């Protein structure tokens, strides 16, 4: 599994993995941090959020159906 950071700007392929308002905020250059998880050339999931009151607020979390129950997504992503 490969963890990547989506840079500010158009999220491209991973747009469909993010909630529309989160993808739009990322595209607009707002302070959104988005991490993606992929397996070879297959997108597996994404998590995105922003700082809020000294904490990280998750605004979007998605795991592809084929990867449900494959273990803890966040553990793989942040592990």
mmCIF file of the N, C-alpha and C atoms, coordinates in Angstrom:
data_MODEL
# 
_entry.id   MODEL 
# 
loop_
_atom_site.group_PDB 
_atom_site.id 
_atom_site.type_symbol 
_atom_site.label_atom_id 
_atom_site.label_alt_id 
_atom_site.label_comp_id 
_atom_site.label_asym_id 
_atom_site.label_entity_id 
_atom_site.label_seq_id 
_atom_site.pdbx_PDB_ins_code 
_atom_site.Cartn_x 
_atom_site.Cartn_y 
_atom_site.Cartn_z 
_atom_site.occupancy 
_atom_site.B_iso_or_equiv 
_atom_site.pdbx_formal_charge 
_atom_site.auth_seq_id 
_atom_site.auth_comp_id 
_atom_site.auth_asym_id 
_atom_site.auth_atom_id 
_atom_site.pdbx_PDB_model_num 
ATOM 1   N N  . UNK A 1 1  ? 0.833   -1.175 0.000  1.00 0.00 ? 1  UNK A N  1 
ATOM 2   C CA . UNK A 1 1  ? 0.000   0.000  0.000  1.00 0.00 ? 1  UNK A CA 1 
ATOM 3   C C  . UNK A 1 1  ? 0.884   1.247  0.000  1.00 0.00 ? 1  UNK A C  1 
ATOM 4   N N  . UNK A 1 2  ? 0.470   2.221  -0.759 1.00 0.00 ? 2  UNK A N  1 
ATOM 5   C CA . UNK A 1 2  ? 1.226   3.467  -0.899 1.00 0.00 ? 2  UNK A CA 1 
ATOM 6   C C  . UNK A 1 2  ? 0.387   4.617  -0.346 1.00 0.00 ? 2  UNK A C  1 
ATOM 7   N N  . UNK A 1 3  ? 0.951   5.358  0.591  1.00 0.00 ? 3  UNK A N  1 
ATOM 8   C CA . UNK A 1 3  ? 0.300   6.550  1.139  1.00 0.00 ? 3  UNK A CA 1 
ATOM 9   C C  . UNK A 1 3  ? 0.887   7.764  0.433  1.00 0.00 ? 3  UNK A C  1 
ATOM 10  N N  . UNK A 1 4  ? 0.014   8.647  -0.024 1.00 0.00 ? 4  UNK A N  1 
ATOM 11  C CA . UNK A 1 4  ? 0.453   9.866  -0.707 1.00 0.00 ? 4  UNK A CA 1 
ATOM 12  C C  . UNK A 1 4  ? -0.319  11.060 -0.151 1.00 0.00 ? 4  UNK A C  1 
ATOM 13  N N  . UNK A 1 5  ? 0.277   12.224 -0.305 1.00 0.00 ? 5  UNK A N  1 
ATOM 14  C CA . UNK A 1 5  ? -0.386  13.481 0.062  1.00 0.00 ? 5  UNK A CA 1 
ATOM 15  C C  . UNK A 1 5  ? -0.883  14.133 -1.212 1.00 0.00 ? 5  UNK A C  1 
ATOM 16  N N  . UNK A 1 6  ? -2.148  14.540 -1.215 1.00 0.00 ? 6  UNK A N  1 
ATOM 17  C CA . UNK A 1 6  ? -2.661  15.286 -2.365 1.00 0.00 ? 6  UNK A CA 1 
ATOM 18  C C  . UNK A 1 6  ? -2.228  16.734 -2.201 1.00 0.00 ? 6  UNK A C  1 
ATOM 19  N N  . UNK A 1 7  ? -1.530  17.284 -3.171 1.00 0.00 ? 7  UNK A N  1 
ATOM 20  C CA . UNK A 1 7  ? -1.120  18.689 -3.063 1.00 0.00 ? 7  UNK A CA 1 
ATOM 21  C C  . UNK A 1 7  ? -2.326  19.606 -3.264 1.00 0.00 ? 7  UNK A C  1 
ATOM 22  N N  . UNK A 1 8  ? -2.234  20.850 -2.792 1.00 0.00 ? 8  UNK A N  1 
ATOM 23  C CA . UNK A 1 8  ? -3.325  21.800 -3.046 1.00 0.00 ? 8  UNK A CA 1 
ATOM 24  C C  . UNK A 1 8  ? -3.578  21.910 -4.542 1.00 0.00 ? 8  UNK A C  1 
ATOM 25  N N  . UNK A 1 9  ? -4.804  22.083 -4.885 1.00 0.00 ? 9  UNK A N  1 
ATOM 26  C CA . UNK A 1 9  ? -5.198  22.153 -6.294 1.00 0.00 ? 9  UNK A CA 1 
ATOM 27  C C  . UNK A 1 9  ? -6.183  21.045 -6.602 1.00 0.00 ? 9  UNK A C  1 
ATOM 28  N N  . UNK A 1 10 ? -6.405  20.803 -7.863 1.00 0.00 ? 10 UNK A N  1 
ATOM 29  C CA . UNK A 1 10 ? -7.378  19.806 -8.293 1.00 0.00 ? 10 UNK A CA 1 
ATOM 30  C C  . UNK A 1 10 ? -6.982  18.418 -7.795 1.00 0.00 ? 10 UNK A C  1 
ATOM 31  N N  . UNK A 1 11 ? -7.870  17.726 -7.051 1.00 0.00 ? 11 UNK A N  1 
ATOM 32  C CA . UNK A 1 11 ? -7.535  16.403 -6.543 1.00 0.00 ? 11 UNK A CA 1 
ATOM 33  C C  . UNK A 1 11 ? -7.517  15.312 -7.613 1.00 0.00 ? 11 UNK A C  1 
ATOM 34  N N  . UNK A 1 12 ? -7.860  15.645 -8.852 1.00 0.00 ? 12 UNK A N  1 
ATOM 35  C CA . UNK A 1 12 ? -7.774  14.689 -9.956 1.00 0.00 ? 12 UNK A CA 1 
ATOM 36  C C  . UNK A 1 12 ? -8.564  13.420 -9.701 1.00 0.00 ? 12 UNK A C  1 
ATOM 37  N N  . UNK A 1 13 ? -7.927  12.277 -9.913 1.00 0.00 ? 13 UNK A N  1 
ATOM 38  C CA . UNK A 1 13 ? -8.565  10.970 -9.767 1.00 0.00 ? 13 UNK A CA 1 
ATOM 39  C C  . UNK A 1 13 ? -9.264  10.821 -8.421 1.00 0.00 ? 13 UNK A C  1 
ATOM 40  N N  . UNK A 1 14 ? -8.663  11.357 -7.365 1.00 0.00 ? 14 UNK A N  1 
ATOM 41  C CA . UNK A 1 14 ? -9.203  11.159 -6.017 1.00 0.00 ? 14 UNK A CA 1 
ATOM 42  C C  . UNK A 1 14 ? -10.364 12.082 -5.670 1.00 0.00 ? 14 UNK A C  1 
ATOM 43  N N  . UNK A 1 15 ? -10.786 12.946 -6.606 1.00 0.00 ? 15 UNK A N  1 
ATOM 44  C CA . UNK A 1 15 ? -11.942 13.819 -6.344 1.00 0.00 ? 15 UNK A CA 1 
ATOM 45  C C  . UNK A 1 15 ? -13.156 12.995 -5.945 1.00 0.00 ? 15 UNK A C  1 
ATOM 46  N N  . UNK A 1 16 ? -13.387 11.887 -6.608 1.00 0.00 ? 16 UNK A N  1 
ATOM 47  C CA . UNK A 1 16 ? -14.566 11.069 -6.297 1.00 0.00 ? 16 UNK A CA 1 
ATOM 48  C C  . UNK A 1 16 ? -14.448 10.369 -4.943 1.00 0.00 ? 16 UNK A C  1 
ATOM 49  N N  . UNK A 1 17 ? -13.263 10.369 -4.350 1.00 0.00 ? 17 UNK A N  1 
ATOM 50  C CA . UNK A 1 17 ? -13.055 9.759  -3.038 1.00 0.00 ? 17 UNK A CA 1 
ATOM 51  C C  . UNK A 1 17 ? -13.320 10.758 -1.907 1.00 0.00 ? 17 UNK A C  1 
ATOM 52  N N  . UNK A 1 18 ? -13.508 12.033 -2.254 1.00 0.00 ? 18 UNK A N  1 
ATOM 53  C CA . UNK A 1 18 ? -13.699 13.085 -1.263 1.00 0.00 ? 18 UNK A CA 1 
ATOM 54  C C  . UNK A 1 18 ? -15.116 13.630 -1.350 1.00 0.00 ? 18 UNK A C  1 
ATOM 55  N N  . UNK A 1 19 ? -15.629 14.100 -0.216 1.00 0.00 ? 19 UNK A N  1 
ATOM 56  C CA . UNK A 1 19 ? -16.908 14.794 -0.258 1.00 0.00 ? 19 UNK A CA 1 
ATOM 57  C C  . UNK A 1 19 ? -16.742 16.047 -1.118 1.00 0.00 ? 19 UNK A C  1 
ATOM 58  N N  . UNK A 1 20 ? -17.788 16.431 -1.854 1.00 0.00 ? 20 UNK A N  1 
ATOM 59  C CA . UNK A 1 20 ? -17.664 17.562 -2.780 1.00 0.00 ? 20 UNK A CA 1 
ATOM 60  C C  . UNK A 1 20 ? -17.121 18.837 -2.138 1.00 0.00 ? 20 UNK A C  1 
ATOM 61  N N  . UNK A 1 21 ? -17.584 19.177 -0.941 1.00 0.00 ? 21 UNK A N  1 
ATOM 62  C CA . UNK A 1 21 ? -17.113 20.416 -0.307 1.00 0.00 ? 21 UNK A CA 1 
ATOM 63  C C  . UNK A 1 21 ? -15.641 20.325 0.086  1.00 0.00 ? 21 UNK A C  1 
ATOM 64  N N  . UNK A 1 22 ? -15.176 19.130 0.429  1.00 0.00 ? 22 UNK A N  1 
ATOM 65  C CA . UNK A 1 22 ? -13.762 18.943 0.765  1.00 0.00 ? 22 UNK A CA 1 
ATOM 66  C C  . UNK A 1 22 ? -12.903 19.032 -0.496 1.00 0.00 ? 22 UNK A C  1 
ATOM 67  N N  . UNK A 1 23 ? -13.345 18.395 -1.577 1.00 0.00 ? 23 UNK A N  1 
ATOM 68  C CA . UNK A 1 23 ? -12.615 18.458 -2.847 1.00 0.00 ? 23 UNK A CA 1 
ATOM 69  C C  . UNK A 1 23 ? -12.555 19.896 -3.358 1.00 0.00 ? 23 UNK A C  1 
ATOM 70  N N  . UNK A 1 24 ? -13.656 20.630 -3.228 1.00 0.00 ? 24 UNK A N  1 
ATOM 71  C CA . UNK A 1 24 ? -13.686 22.025 -3.674 1.00 0.00 ? 24 UNK A CA 1 
ATOM 72  C C  . UNK A 1 24 ? -12.749 22.887 -2.833 1.00 0.00 ? 24 UNK A C  1 
ATOM 73  N N  . UNK A 1 25 ? -12.715 22.644 -1.524 1.00 0.00 ? 25 UNK A N  1 
ATOM 74  C CA . UNK A 1 25 ? -11.820 23.408 -0.642 1.00 0.00 ? 25 UNK A CA 1 
ATOM 75  C C  . UNK A 1 25 ? -10.357 23.137 -1.002 1.00 0.00 ? 25 UNK A C  1 
ATOM 76  N N  . UNK A 1 26 ? -10.029 21.878 -1.282 1.00 0.00 ? 26 UNK A N  1 
ATOM 77  C CA . UNK A 1 26 ? -8.665  21.522 -1.686 1.00 0.00 ? 26 UNK A CA 1 
ATOM 78  C C  . UNK A 1 26 ? -8.317  22.210 -3.002 1.00 0.00 ? 26 UNK A C  1 
ATOM 79  N N  . UNK A 1 27 ? -9.245  22.183 -3.944 1.00 0.00 ? 27 UNK A N  1 
ATOM 80  C CA . UNK A 1 27 ? -9.016  22.807 -5.250 1.00 0.00 ? 27 UNK A CA 1 
ATOM 81  C C  . UNK A 1 27 ? -8.847  24.318 -5.126 1.00 0.00 ? 27 UNK A C  1 
ATOM 82  N N  . UNK A 1 28 ? -9.502  24.908 -4.139 1.00 0.00 ? 28 UNK A N  1 
ATOM 83  C CA . UNK A 1 28 ? -9.421  26.360 -3.944 1.00 0.00 ? 28 UNK A CA 1 
ATOM 84  C C  . UNK A 1 28 ? -8.186  26.777 -3.151 1.00 0.00 ? 28 UNK A C  1 
ATOM 85  N N  . UNK A 1 29 ? -7.394  25.792 -2.719 1.00 0.00 ? 29 UNK A N  1 
ATOM 86  C CA . UNK A 1 29 ? -6.179  26.103 -1.982 1.00 0.00 ? 29 UNK A CA 1 
ATOM 87  C C  . UNK A 1 29 ? -6.399  26.366 -0.505 1.00 0.00 ? 29 UNK A C  1 
ATOM 88  N N  . UNK A 1 30 ? -7.567  26.014 0.011  1.00 0.00 ? 30 UNK A N  1 
ATOM 89  C CA . UNK A 1 30 ? -7.840  26.187 1.433  1.00 0.00 ? 30 UNK A CA 1 
ATOM 90  C C  . UNK A 1 30 ? -6.978  25.213 2.235  1.00 0.00 ? 30 UNK A C  1 
ATOM 91  N N  . UNK A 1 31 ? -6.810  25.446 3.534  1.00 0.00 ? 31 UNK A N  1 
ATOM 92  C CA . UNK A 1 31 ? -5.931  24.602 4.347  1.00 0.00 ? 31 UNK A CA 1 
ATOM 93  C C  . UNK A 1 31 ? -6.537  23.226 4.634  1.00 0.00 ? 31 UNK A C  1 
ATOM 94  N N  . UNK A 1 32 ? -6.503  22.382 3.624  1.00 0.00 ? 32 UNK A N  1 
ATOM 95  C CA . UNK A 1 32 ? -7.010  21.013 3.728  1.00 0.00 ? 32 UNK A CA 1 
ATOM 96  C C  . UNK A 1 32 ? -5.831  20.068 3.549  1.00 0.00 ? 32 UNK A C  1 
ATOM 97  N N  . UNK A 1 33 ? -5.731  19.099 4.420  1.00 0.00 ? 33 UNK A N  1 
ATOM 98  C CA . UNK A 1 33 ? -4.721  18.051 4.272  1.00 0.00 ? 33 UNK A CA 1 
ATOM 99  C C  . UNK A 1 33 ? -5.447  16.801 3.809  1.00 0.00 ? 33 UNK A C  1 
ATOM 100 N N  . UNK A 1 34 ? -5.005  16.230 2.698  1.00 0.00 ? 34 UNK A N  1 
ATOM 101 C CA . UNK A 1 34 ? -5.641  15.029 2.156  1.00 0.00 ? 34 UNK A CA 1 
ATOM 102 C C  . UNK A 1 34 ? -4.577  13.960 1.923  1.00 0.00 ? 34 UNK A C  1 
ATOM 103 N N  . UNK A 1 35 ? -4.833  12.780 2.484  1.00 0.00 ? 35 UNK A N  1 
ATOM 104 C CA . UNK A 1 35 ? -3.952  11.631 2.297  1.00 0.00 ? 35 UNK A CA 1 
ATOM 105 C C  . UNK A 1 35 ? -4.705  10.570 1.526  1.00 0.00 ? 35 UNK A C  1 
ATOM 106 N N  . UNK A 1 36 ? -4.002  9.916  0.620  1.00 0.00 ? 36 UNK A N  1 
ATOM 107 C CA . UNK A 1 36 ? -4.617  8.855  -0.167 1.00 0.00 ? 36 UNK A CA 1 
ATOM 108 C C  . UNK A 1 36 ? -3.882  7.543  0.074  1.00 0.00 ? 36 UNK A C  1 
ATOM 109 N N  . UNK A 1 37 ? -4.586  6.465  -0.164 1.00 0.00 ? 37 UNK A N  1 
ATOM 110 C CA . UNK A 1 37 ? -4.015  5.127  -0.058 1.00 0.00 ? 37 UNK A CA 1 
ATOM 111 C C  . UNK A 1 37 ? -4.300  4.408  -1.363 1.00 0.00 ? 37 UNK A C  1 
ATOM 112 N N  . UNK A 1 38 ? -3.265  3.822  -1.941 1.00 0.00 ? 38 UNK A N  1 
ATOM 113 C CA . UNK A 1 38 ? -3.445  3.089  -3.198 1.00 0.00 ? 38 UNK A CA 1 
ATOM 114 C C  . UNK A 1 38 ? -2.685  1.779  -3.132 1.00 0.00 ? 38 UNK A C  1 
ATOM 115 N N  . UNK A 1 39 ? -3.140  0.853  -3.941 1.00 0.00 ? 39 UNK A N  1 
ATOM 116 C CA . UNK A 1 39 ? -2.540  -0.470 -4.056 1.00 0.00 ? 39 UNK A CA 1 
ATOM 117 C C  . UNK A 1 39 ? -2.158  -0.623 -5.520 1.00 0.00 ? 39 UNK A C  1 
ATOM 118 N N  . UNK A 1 40 ? -0.887  -0.536 -5.807 1.00 0.00 ? 40 UNK A N  1 
ATOM 119 C CA . UNK A 1 40 ? -0.394  -0.481 -7.190 1.00 0.00 ? 40 UNK A CA 1 
ATOM 120 C C  . UNK A 1 40 ? -1.037  0.709  -7.883 1.00 0.00 ? 40 UNK A C  1 
ATOM 121 N N  . UNK A 1 41 ? -1.820  0.491  -8.928 1.00 0.00 ? 41 UNK A N  1 
ATOM 122 C CA . UNK A 1 41 ? -2.438  1.598  -9.657 1.00 0.00 ? 41 UNK A CA 1 
ATOM 123 C C  . UNK A 1 41 ? -3.906  1.772  -9.275 1.00 0.00 ? 41 UNK A C  1 
ATOM 124 N N  . UNK A 1 42 ? -4.337  1.151  -8.179 1.00 0.00 ? 42 UNK A N  1 
ATOM 125 C CA . UNK A 1 42 ? -5.739  1.195  -7.765 1.00 0.00 ? 42 UNK A CA 1 
ATOM 126 C C  . UNK A 1 42 ? -5.910  2.085  -6.543 1.00 0.00 ? 42 UNK A C  1 
ATOM 127 N N  . UNK A 1 43 ? -6.806  3.047  -6.635 1.00 0.00 ? 43 UNK A N  1 
ATOM 128 C CA . UNK A 1 43 ? -7.117  3.880  -5.487 1.00 0.00 ? 43 UNK A CA 1 
ATOM 129 C C  . UNK A 1 43 ? -7.894  3.059  -4.465 1.00 0.00 ? 43 UNK A C  1 
ATOM 130 N N  . UNK A 1 44 ? -7.480  3.125  -3.221 1.00 0.00 ? 44 UNK A N  1 
ATOM 131 C CA . UNK A 1 44 ? -8.110  2.351  -2.147 1.00 0.00 ? 44 UNK A CA 1 
ATOM 132 C C  . UNK A 1 44 ? -8.950  3.259  -1.255 1.00 0.00 ? 44 UNK A C  1 
ATOM 133 N N  . UNK A 1 45 ? -8.461  4.462  -0.955 1.00 0.00 ? 45 UNK A N  1 
ATOM 134 C CA . UNK A 1 45 ? -9.208  5.342  -0.082 1.00 0.00 ? 45 UNK A CA 1 
ATOM 135 C C  . UNK A 1 45 ? -8.552  6.682  0.089  1.00 0.00 ? 45 UNK A C  1 
ATOM 136 N N  . UNK A 1 46 ? -9.231  7.534  0.839  1.00 0.00 ? 46 UNK A N  1 
ATOM 137 C CA . UNK A 1 46 ? -8.710  8.871  1.113  1.00 0.00 ? 46 UNK A CA 1 
ATOM 138 C C  . UNK A 1 46 ? -9.302  9.381  2.418  1.00 0.00 ? 46 UNK A C  1 
ATOM 139 N N  . UNK A 1 47 ? -8.528  10.175 3.105  1.00 0.00 ? 47 UNK A N  1 
ATOM 140 C CA . UNK A 1 47 ? -8.993  10.880 4.299  1.00 0.00 ? 47 UNK A CA 1 
ATOM 141 C C  . UNK A 1 47 ? -8.509  12.322 4.167  1.00 0.00 ? 47 UNK A C  1 
ATOM 142 N N  . UNK A 1 48 ? -9.367  13.258 4.542  1.00 0.00 ? 48 UNK A N  1 
ATOM 143 C CA . UNK A 1 48 ? -9.005  14.671 4.432  1.00 0.00 ? 48 UNK A CA 1 
ATOM 144 C C  . UNK A 1 48 ? -9.596  15.428 5.606  1.00 0.00 ? 48 UNK A C  1 
ATOM 145 N N  . UNK A 1 49 ? -8.923  16.515 5.938  1.00 0.00 ? 49 UNK A N  1 
ATOM 146 C CA . UNK A 1 49 ? -9.415  17.349 7.020  1.00 0.00 ? 49 UNK A CA 1 
ATOM 147 C C  . UNK A 1 49 ? -8.636  18.640 7.109  1.00 0.00 ? 49 UNK A C  1 
ATOM 148 N N  . UNK A 1 50 ? -8.864  19.343 8.209  1.00 0.00 ? 50 UNK A N  1 
ATOM 149 C CA . UNK A 1 50 ? -8.247  20.646 8.392  1.00 0.00 ? 50 UNK A CA 1 
ATOM 150 C C  . UNK A 1 50 ? -8.065  20.914 9.879  1.00 0.00 ? 50 UNK A C  1 
ATOM 151 N N  . UNK A 1 51 ? -7.138  21.821 10.206 1.00 0.00 ? 51 UNK A N  1 
ATOM 152 C CA . UNK A 1 51 ? -6.964  22.176 11.609 1.00 0.00 ? 51 UNK A CA 1 
ATOM 153 C C  . UNK A 1 51 ? -8.152  23.012 12.098 1.00 0.00 ? 51 UNK A C  1 
ATOM 154 N N  . UNK A 1 52 ? -8.580  22.721 13.319 1.00 0.00 ? 52 UNK A N  1 
ATOM 155 C CA . UNK A 1 52 ? -9.684  23.475 13.914 1.00 0.00 ? 52 UNK A CA 1 
ATOM 156 C C  . UNK A 1 52 ? -9.539  23.455 15.430 1.00 0.00 ? 52 UNK A C  1 
ATOM 157 N N  . UNK A 1 53 ? -9.363  24.600 16.016 1.00 0.00 ? 53 UNK A N  1 
ATOM 158 C CA . UNK A 1 53 ? -9.233  24.725 17.474 1.00 0.00 ? 53 UNK A CA 1 
ATOM 159 C C  . UNK A 1 53 ? -8.145  23.820 18.042 1.00 0.00 ? 53 UNK A C  1 
ATOM 160 N N  . UNK A 1 54 ? -6.998  23.756 17.372 1.00 0.00 ? 54 UNK A N  1 
ATOM 161 C CA . UNK A 1 54 ? -5.876  22.964 17.863 1.00 0.00 ? 54 UNK A CA 1 
ATOM 162 C C  . UNK A 1 54 ? -6.009  21.468 17.647 1.00 0.00 ? 54 UNK A C  1 
ATOM 163 N N  . UNK A 1 55 ? -6.984  21.052 16.874 1.00 0.00 ? 55 UNK A N  1 
ATOM 164 C CA . UNK A 1 55 ? -7.200  19.623 16.574 1.00 0.00 ? 55 UNK A CA 1 
ATOM 165 C C  . UNK A 1 55 ? -7.339  19.432 15.075 1.00 0.00 ? 55 UNK A C  1 
ATOM 166 N N  . UNK A 1 56 ? -7.239  18.183 14.658 1.00 0.00 ? 56 UNK A N  1 
ATOM 167 C CA . UNK A 1 56 ? -7.440  17.864 13.243 1.00 0.00 ? 56 UNK A CA 1 
ATOM 168 C C  . UNK A 1 56 ? -8.863  17.361 13.063 1.00 0.00 ? 56 UNK A C  1 
ATOM 169 N N  . UNK A 1 57 ? -9.656  18.100 12.301 1.00 0.00 ? 57 UNK A N  1 
ATOM 170 C CA . UNK A 1 57 ? -11.055 17.768 12.054 1.00 0.00 ? 57 UNK A CA 1 
ATOM 171 C C  . UNK A 1 57 ? -11.161 17.008 10.733 1.00 0.00 ? 57 UNK A C  1 
ATOM 172 N N  . UNK A 1 58 ? -11.534 15.739 10.782 1.00 0.00 ? 58 UNK A N  1 
ATOM 173 C CA . UNK A 1 58 ? -11.713 14.966 9.547  1.00 0.00 ? 58 UNK A CA 1 
ATOM 174 C C  . UNK A 1 58 ? -13.002 15.417 8.877  1.00 0.00 ? 58 UNK A C  1 
ATOM 175 N N  . UNK A 1 59 ? -12.881 15.799 7.610  1.00 0.00 ? 59 UNK A N  1 
ATOM 176 C CA . UNK A 1 59 ? -14.049 16.267 6.864  1.00 0.00 ? 59 UNK A CA 1 
ATOM 177 C C  . UNK A 1 59 ? -14.488 15.280 5.796  1.00 0.00 ? 59 UNK A C  1 
ATOM 178 N N  . UNK A 1 60 ? -13.642 14.296 5.494  1.00 0.00 ? 60 UNK A N  1 
ATOM 179 C CA . UNK A 1 60 ? -13.980 13.329 4.455  1.00 0.00 ? 60 UNK A CA 1 
ATOM 180 C C  . UNK A 1 60 ? -13.172 12.056 4.688  1.00 0.00 ? 60 UNK A C  1 
ATOM 181 N N  . UNK A 1 61 ? -13.837 10.919 4.582  1.00 0.00 ? 61 UNK A N  1 
ATOM 182 C CA . UNK A 1 61 ? -13.184 9.620  4.735  1.00 0.00 ? 61 UNK A CA 1 
ATOM 183 C C  . UNK A 1 61 ? -13.884 8.636  3.810  1.00 0.00 ? 61 UNK A C  1 
ATOM 184 N N  . UNK A 1 62 ? -13.104 7.948  2.978  1.00 0.00 ? 62 UNK A N  1 
ATOM 185 C CA . UNK A 1 62 ? -13.679 7.009  2.024  1.00 0.00 ? 62 UNK A CA 1 
ATOM 186 C C  . UNK A 1 62 ? -12.761 5.806  1.876  1.00 0.00 ? 62 UNK A C  1 
ATOM 187 N N  . UNK A 1 63 ? -13.369 4.626  1.823  1.00 0.00 ? 63 UNK A N  1 
ATOM 188 C CA . UNK A 1 63 ? -12.660 3.380  1.537  1.00 0.00 ? 63 UNK A CA 1 
ATOM 189 C C  . UNK A 1 63 ? -13.423 2.681  0.420  1.00 0.00 ? 63 UNK A C  1 
ATOM 190 N N  . UNK A 1 64 ? -12.730 2.281  -0.643 1.00 0.00 ? 64 UNK A N  1 
ATOM 191 C CA . UNK A 1 64 ? -13.369 1.585  -1.763 1.00 0.00 ? 64 UNK A CA 1 
ATOM 192 C C  . UNK A 1 64 ? -14.017 0.296  -1.260 1.00 0.00 ? 64 UNK A C  1 
ATOM 193 N N  . UNK A 1 65 ? -15.207 -0.025 -1.753 1.00 0.00 ? 65 UNK A N  1 
ATOM 194 C CA . UNK A 1 65 ? -15.931 -1.206 -1.283 1.00 0.00 ? 65 UNK A CA 1 
ATOM 195 C C  . UNK A 1 65 ? -15.115 -2.501 -1.324 1.00 0.00 ? 65 UNK A C  1 
ATOM 196 N N  . UNK A 1 66 ? -14.286 -2.681 -2.329 1.00 0.00 ? 66 UNK A N  1 
ATOM 197 C CA . UNK A 1 66 ? -13.488 -3.909 -2.421 1.00 0.00 ? 66 UNK A CA 1 
ATOM 198 C C  . UNK A 1 66 ? -12.475 -4.042 -1.294 1.00 0.00 ? 66 UNK A C  1 
ATOM 199 N N  . UNK A 1 67 ? -12.240 -2.950 -0.562 1.00 0.00 ? 67 UNK A N  1 
ATOM 200 C CA . UNK A 1 67 ? -11.240 -2.965 0.506  1.00 0.00 ? 67 UNK A CA 1 
ATOM 201 C C  . UNK A 1 67 ? -11.862 -2.860 1.898  1.00 0.00 ? 67 UNK A C  1 
ATOM 202 N N  . UNK A 1 68 ? -13.191 -2.899 1.967  1.00 0.00 ? 68 UNK A N  1 
ATOM 203 C CA . UNK A 1 68 ? -13.843 -2.928 3.276  1.00 0.00 ? 68 UNK A CA 1 
ATOM 204 C C  . UNK A 1 68 ? -13.440 -4.215 3.985  1.00 0.00 ? 68 UNK A C  1 
ATOM 205 N N  . UNK A 1 69 ? -13.285 -4.134 5.259  1.00 0.00 ? 69 UNK A N  1 
ATOM 206 C CA . UNK A 1 69 ? -12.957 -5.284 6.115  1.00 0.00 ? 69 UNK A CA 1 
ATOM 207 C C  . UNK A 1 69 ? -11.587 -5.885 5.822  1.00 0.00 ? 69 UNK A C  1 
ATOM 208 N N  . UNK A 1 70 ? -10.691 -5.065 5.260  1.00 0.00 ? 70 UNK A N  1 
ATOM 209 C CA . UNK A 1 70 ? -9.315  -5.511 4.986  1.00 0.00 ? 70 UNK A CA 1 
ATOM 210 C C  . UNK A 1 70 ? -8.366  -5.094 6.100  1.00 0.00 ? 70 UNK A C  1 
ATOM 211 N N  . UNK A 1 71 ? -8.895  -4.655 7.196  1.00 0.00 ? 71 UNK A N  1 
ATOM 212 C CA . UNK A 1 71 ? -8.075  -4.145 8.275  1.00 0.00 ? 71 UNK A CA 1 
ATOM 213 C C  . UNK A 1 71 ? -8.392  -2.689 8.491  1.00 0.00 ? 71 UNK A C  1 
ATOM 214 N N  . UNK A 1 72 ? -7.833  -2.132 9.482  1.00 0.00 ? 72 UNK A N  1 
ATOM 215 C CA . UNK A 1 72 ? -8.124  -0.736 9.843  1.00 0.00 ? 72 UNK A CA 1 
ATOM 216 C C  . UNK A 1 72 ? -7.530  0.217  8.796  1.00 0.00 ? 72 UNK A C  1 
ATOM 217 N N  . UNK A 1 73 ? -8.406  0.908  8.085  1.00 0.00 ? 73 UNK A N  1 
ATOM 218 C CA . UNK A 1 73 ? -7.975  1.835  7.041  1.00 0.00 ? 73 UNK A CA 1 
ATOM 219 C C  . UNK A 1 73 ? -7.045  2.910  7.607  1.00 0.00 ? 73 UNK A C  1 
ATOM 220 N N  . UNK A 1 74 ? -7.472  3.546  8.698  1.00 0.00 ? 74 UNK A N  1 
ATOM 221 C CA . UNK A 1 74 ? -6.656  4.618  9.258  1.00 0.00 ? 74 UNK A CA 1 
ATOM 222 C C  . UNK A 1 74 ? -5.312  4.104  9.757  1.00 0.00 ? 74 UNK A C  1 
ATOM 223 N N  . UNK A 1 75 ? -5.283  2.888  10.291 1.00 0.00 ? 75 UNK A N  1 
ATOM 224 C CA . UNK A 1 75 ? -4.005  2.308  10.727 1.00 0.00 ? 75 UNK A CA 1 
ATOM 225 C C  . UNK A 1 75 ? -3.056  2.130  9.547  1.00 0.00 ? 75 UNK A C  1 
ATOM 226 N N  . UNK A 1 76 ? -3.575  1.666  8.429  1.00 0.00 ? 76 UNK A N  1 
ATOM 227 C CA . UNK A 1 76 ? -2.744  1.528  7.226  1.00 0.00 ? 76 UNK A CA 1 
ATOM 228 C C  . UNK A 1 76 ? -2.307  2.875  6.703  1.00 0.00 ? 76 UNK A C  1 
ATOM 229 N N  . UNK A 1 77 ? -3.250  3.821  6.733  1.00 0.00 ? 77 UNK A N  1 
ATOM 230 C CA . UNK A 1 77 ? -2.978  5.134  6.178  1.00 0.00 ? 77 UNK A CA 1 
ATOM 231 C C  . UNK A 1 77 ? -1.984  5.914  7.038  1.00 0.00 ? 77 UNK A C  1 
ATOM 232 N N  . UNK A 1 78 ? -2.152  5.860  8.323  1.00 0.00 ? 78 UNK A N  1 
ATOM 233 C CA . UNK A 1 78 ? -1.313  6.655  9.220  1.00 0.00 ? 78 UNK A CA 1 
ATOM 234 C C  . UNK A 1 78 ? -0.186  5.875  9.842  1.00 0.00 ? 78 UNK A C  1 
ATOM 235 N N  . UNK A 1 79 ? -0.219  4.542  9.674  1.00 0.00 ? 79 UNK A N  1 
ATOM 236 C CA . UNK A 1 79 ? 0.686   3.637  10.328 1.00 0.00 ? 79 UNK A CA 1 
ATOM 237 C C  . UNK A 1 79 ? 2.099   3.791  10.099 1.00 0.00 ? 79 UNK A C  1 
# 
